[in-house]
XYZ file of C-alpha atoms in Angstrom:
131
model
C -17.398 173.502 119.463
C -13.708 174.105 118.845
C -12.548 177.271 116.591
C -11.245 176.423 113.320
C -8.198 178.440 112.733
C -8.129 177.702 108.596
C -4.043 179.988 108.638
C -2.752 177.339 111.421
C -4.070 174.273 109.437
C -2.599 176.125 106.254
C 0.895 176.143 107.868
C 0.996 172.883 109.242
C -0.200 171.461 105.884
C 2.668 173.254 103.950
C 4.891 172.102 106.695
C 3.744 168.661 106.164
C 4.490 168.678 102.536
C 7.749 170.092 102.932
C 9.080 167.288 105.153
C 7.321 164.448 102.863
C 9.932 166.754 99.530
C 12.572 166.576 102.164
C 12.581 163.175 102.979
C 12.053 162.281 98.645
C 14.883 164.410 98.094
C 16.906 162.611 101.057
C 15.953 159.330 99.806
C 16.856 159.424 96.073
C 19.867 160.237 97.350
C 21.055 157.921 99.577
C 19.734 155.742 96.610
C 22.072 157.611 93.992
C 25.317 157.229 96.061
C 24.266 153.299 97.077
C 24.259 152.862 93.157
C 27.573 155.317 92.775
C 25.509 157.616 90.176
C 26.280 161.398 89.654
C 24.500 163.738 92.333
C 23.035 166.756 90.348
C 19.848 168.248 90.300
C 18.395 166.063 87.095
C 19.629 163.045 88.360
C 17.671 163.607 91.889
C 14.760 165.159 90.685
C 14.438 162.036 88.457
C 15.273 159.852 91.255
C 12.709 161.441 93.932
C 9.991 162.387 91.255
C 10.196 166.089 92.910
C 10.372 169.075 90.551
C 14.112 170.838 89.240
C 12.270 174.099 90.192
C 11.215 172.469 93.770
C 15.053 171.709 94.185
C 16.434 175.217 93.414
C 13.279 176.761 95.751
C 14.164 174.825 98.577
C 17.560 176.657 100.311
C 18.394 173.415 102.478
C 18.027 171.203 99.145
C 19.737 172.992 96.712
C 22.566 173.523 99.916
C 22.566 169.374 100.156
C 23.114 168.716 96.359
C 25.468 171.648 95.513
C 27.243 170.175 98.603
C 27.392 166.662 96.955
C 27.881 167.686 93.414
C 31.174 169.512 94.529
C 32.655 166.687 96.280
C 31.858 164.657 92.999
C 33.251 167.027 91.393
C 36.592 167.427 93.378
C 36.865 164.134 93.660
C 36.653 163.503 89.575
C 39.397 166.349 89.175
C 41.378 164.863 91.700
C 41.943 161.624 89.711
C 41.973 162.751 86.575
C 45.024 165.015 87.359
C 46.731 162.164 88.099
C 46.167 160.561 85.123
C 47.093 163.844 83.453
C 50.185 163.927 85.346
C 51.245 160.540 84.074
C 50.419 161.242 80.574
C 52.343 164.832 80.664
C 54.966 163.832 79.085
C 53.607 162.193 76.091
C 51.117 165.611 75.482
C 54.649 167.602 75.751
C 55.969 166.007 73.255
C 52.857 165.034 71.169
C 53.016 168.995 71.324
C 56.674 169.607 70.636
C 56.785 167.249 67.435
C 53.345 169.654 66.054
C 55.332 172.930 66.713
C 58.041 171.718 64.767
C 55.414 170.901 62.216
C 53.898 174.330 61.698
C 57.354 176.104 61.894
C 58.241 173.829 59.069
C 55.443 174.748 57.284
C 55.247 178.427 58.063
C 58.976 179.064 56.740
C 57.408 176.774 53.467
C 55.075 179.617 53.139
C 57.379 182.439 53.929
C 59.903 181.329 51.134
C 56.848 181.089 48.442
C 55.272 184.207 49.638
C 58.631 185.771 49.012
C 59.186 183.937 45.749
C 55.755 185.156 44.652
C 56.184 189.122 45.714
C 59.717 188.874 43.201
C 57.912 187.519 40.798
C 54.972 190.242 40.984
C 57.788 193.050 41.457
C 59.704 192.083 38.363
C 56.315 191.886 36.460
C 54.859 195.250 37.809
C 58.572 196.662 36.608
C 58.340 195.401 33.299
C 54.850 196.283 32.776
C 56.243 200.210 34.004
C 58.737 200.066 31.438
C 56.230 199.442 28.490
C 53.982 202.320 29.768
């Protein structure tokens, strides 16, 4: 009759298990770039049907999709500051012509407020002068 070591069984299950989440995880990926969807972790724990907390527990996982969600990431910067470089010139002056707005309206208000403090002076000096 053979020994039954119940630890070593114990490891190789749990080592079992984590290659079957590995290979999920590697899976629903592959899947998620075929389809050109966003790599993060709710997109893959959807896709795989493992756990968020599974994900962030597992160091070579959460390596893989931090990995891919930077690239994604870079990559989405990348061509958007192109686009922002072609539009620059229309924000400038979008933001020029709104400047000259507010200064127009801020020396407005200046002249009232100063309108309105004569008027309260030569009402505070008249009231003085009755007193």
């Amino acid at each position: 009759m053979s020994k039954f070591d119940r630890e070593e069984q114990l490891r190789h299950l749990h080592a079992h298990r984590k290659q079957i989440t590995r290979d999920k995880v590697e899976e629903a990926i592959k899947r998620l770039l075929k389809k050109s969807k966003p790599i993060n972790y709710n997109s893959v724990a959807a896709e795989s049907g493992v756990s968020k907390a599974t994900l962030y527990n597992h160091k070579e996982l959460k390596e893989r999709i931090n990995f891919l969600r930077n690239q994604e990431t870079r990559a989405f910067v990348d061509s958007r500051s192109k686009r922002d470089e072609n539009n620059q010139n229309a924000v400038i002056a979008s933001l020029k012509r709104r400047i000259e707005k507010l200064e127009k309206k801020n020396k407005s208000l200046e002249k009232e407020n100063k309108n309105l403090r004569e008027i309260e002076n030569r009402k505070l000096a008249e009231y003085f002068k009755e007193v």
